[in-house]
mmCIF file of C-alpha atoms in Angstrom:
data_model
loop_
_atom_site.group_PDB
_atom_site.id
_atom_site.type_symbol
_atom_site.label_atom_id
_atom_site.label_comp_id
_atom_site.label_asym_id
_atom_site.label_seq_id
_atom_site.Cartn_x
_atom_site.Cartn_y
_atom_site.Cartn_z
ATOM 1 C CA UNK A 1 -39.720 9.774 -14.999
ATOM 2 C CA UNK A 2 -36.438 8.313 -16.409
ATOM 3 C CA UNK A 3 -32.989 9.920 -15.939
ATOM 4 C CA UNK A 4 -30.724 9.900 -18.543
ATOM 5 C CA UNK A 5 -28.393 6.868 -17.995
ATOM 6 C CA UNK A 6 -25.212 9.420 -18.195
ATOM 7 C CA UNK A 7 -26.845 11.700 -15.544
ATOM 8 C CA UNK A 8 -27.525 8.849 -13.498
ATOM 9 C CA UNK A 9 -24.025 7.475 -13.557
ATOM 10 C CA UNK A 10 -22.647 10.784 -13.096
ATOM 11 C CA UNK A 11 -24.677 11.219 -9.851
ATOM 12 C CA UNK A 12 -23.501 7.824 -8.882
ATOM 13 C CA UNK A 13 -20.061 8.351 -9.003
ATOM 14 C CA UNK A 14 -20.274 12.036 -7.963
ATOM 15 C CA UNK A 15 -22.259 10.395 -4.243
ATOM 16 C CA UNK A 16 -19.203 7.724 -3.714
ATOM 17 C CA UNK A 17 -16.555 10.678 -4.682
ATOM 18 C CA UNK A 18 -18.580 12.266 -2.070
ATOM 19 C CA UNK A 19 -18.501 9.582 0.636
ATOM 20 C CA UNK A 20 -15.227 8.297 -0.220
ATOM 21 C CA UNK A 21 -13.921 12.054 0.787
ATOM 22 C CA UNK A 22 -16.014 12.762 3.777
ATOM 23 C CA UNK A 23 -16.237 9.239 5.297
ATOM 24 C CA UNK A 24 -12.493 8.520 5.881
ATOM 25 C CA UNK A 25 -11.731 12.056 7.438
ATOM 26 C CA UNK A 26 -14.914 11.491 9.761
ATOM 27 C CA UNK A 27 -14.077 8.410 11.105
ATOM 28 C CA UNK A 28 -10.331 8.950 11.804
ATOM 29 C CA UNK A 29 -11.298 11.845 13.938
ATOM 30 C CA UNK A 30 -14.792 9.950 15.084
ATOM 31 C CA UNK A 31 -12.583 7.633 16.750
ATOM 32 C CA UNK A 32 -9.614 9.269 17.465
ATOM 33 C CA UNK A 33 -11.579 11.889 19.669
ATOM 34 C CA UNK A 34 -14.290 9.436 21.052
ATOM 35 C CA UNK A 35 -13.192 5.794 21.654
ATOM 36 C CA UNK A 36 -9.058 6.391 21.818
ATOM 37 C CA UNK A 37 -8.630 9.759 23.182
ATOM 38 C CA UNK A 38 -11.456 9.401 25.087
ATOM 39 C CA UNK A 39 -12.894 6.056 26.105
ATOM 40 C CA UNK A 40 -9.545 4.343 25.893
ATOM 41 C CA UNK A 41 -6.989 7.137 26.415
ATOM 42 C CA UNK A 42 -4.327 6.065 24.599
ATOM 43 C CA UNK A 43 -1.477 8.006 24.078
ATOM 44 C CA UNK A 44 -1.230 10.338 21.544
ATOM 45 C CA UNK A 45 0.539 8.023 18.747
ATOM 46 C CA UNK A 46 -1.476 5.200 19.706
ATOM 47 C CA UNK A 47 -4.607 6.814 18.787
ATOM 48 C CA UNK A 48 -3.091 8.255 15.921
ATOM 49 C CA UNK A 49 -1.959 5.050 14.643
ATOM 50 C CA UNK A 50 -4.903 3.116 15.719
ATOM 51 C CA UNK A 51 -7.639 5.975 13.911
ATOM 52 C CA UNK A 52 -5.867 5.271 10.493
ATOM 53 C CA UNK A 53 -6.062 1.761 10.872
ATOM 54 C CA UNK A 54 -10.426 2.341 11.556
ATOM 55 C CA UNK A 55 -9.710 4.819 8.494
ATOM 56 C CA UNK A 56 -8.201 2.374 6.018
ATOM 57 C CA UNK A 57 -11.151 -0.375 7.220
ATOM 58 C CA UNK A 58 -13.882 2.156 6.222
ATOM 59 C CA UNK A 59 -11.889 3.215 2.885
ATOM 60 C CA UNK A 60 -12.021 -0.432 1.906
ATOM 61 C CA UNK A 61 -15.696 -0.875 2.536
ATOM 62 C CA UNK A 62 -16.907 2.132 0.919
ATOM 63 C CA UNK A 63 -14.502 1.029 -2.333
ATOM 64 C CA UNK A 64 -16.299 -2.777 -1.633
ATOM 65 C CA UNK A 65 -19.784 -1.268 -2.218
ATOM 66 C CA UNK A 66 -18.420 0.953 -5.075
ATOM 67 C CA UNK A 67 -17.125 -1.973 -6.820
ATOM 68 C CA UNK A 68 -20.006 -4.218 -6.034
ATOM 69 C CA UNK A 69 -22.628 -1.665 -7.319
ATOM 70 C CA UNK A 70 -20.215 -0.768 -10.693
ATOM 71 C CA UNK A 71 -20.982 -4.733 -11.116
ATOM 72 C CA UNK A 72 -23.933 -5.207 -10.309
ATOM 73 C CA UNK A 73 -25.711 -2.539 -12.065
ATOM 74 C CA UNK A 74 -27.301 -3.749 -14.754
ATOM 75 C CA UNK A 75 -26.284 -1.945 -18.265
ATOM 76 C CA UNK A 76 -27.997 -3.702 -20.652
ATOM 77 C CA UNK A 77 -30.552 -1.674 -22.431
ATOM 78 C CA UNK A 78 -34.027 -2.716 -23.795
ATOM 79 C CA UNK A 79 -33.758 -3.064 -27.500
ATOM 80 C CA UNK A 80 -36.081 -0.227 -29.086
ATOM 81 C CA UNK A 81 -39.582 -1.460 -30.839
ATOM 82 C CA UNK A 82 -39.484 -1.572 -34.528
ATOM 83 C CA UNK A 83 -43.075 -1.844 -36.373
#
């Protein structure tokens, strides 16, 4: 069974827009709760400051593997048989 290239794209993007949302806000409070609030215990604007900083590092990972898969997906298509 072969999905249509546009609804294949479409769920593509729609799983990064997806992760790209959810991802960020998870790990910000992920760490801000567990390792600097409560392994570390930092202060209040330390963890605050220190969570964005893990926030921005996953951002530009999860943008990394969107931009590596937009490239590295292969778009050429099979030219159709003609008898």
């Amino acid at each position: 069974f072969q999905e249509q290239p546009d609804l294949q794209t479409f769920r593509t993007v729609f799983h990064y827009c997806i992760v790209i949302i959810v991802m960020p806000i998870a790990s910000f409070f992920g760490a801000k709760s567990v390792i600097f609030d409560g392994v570390l215990g930092l202060t209040h604007v330390q963890s605050n400051v220190y969570s964005a900083i893990v926030t921005v590092v996953v951002l530009h990972i999860i943008l990394g593997f969107y931009i590596h898969r937009a490239f590295s997906t292969d778009t050429s298509q099979k030219p159709a048989k003609q008898d």
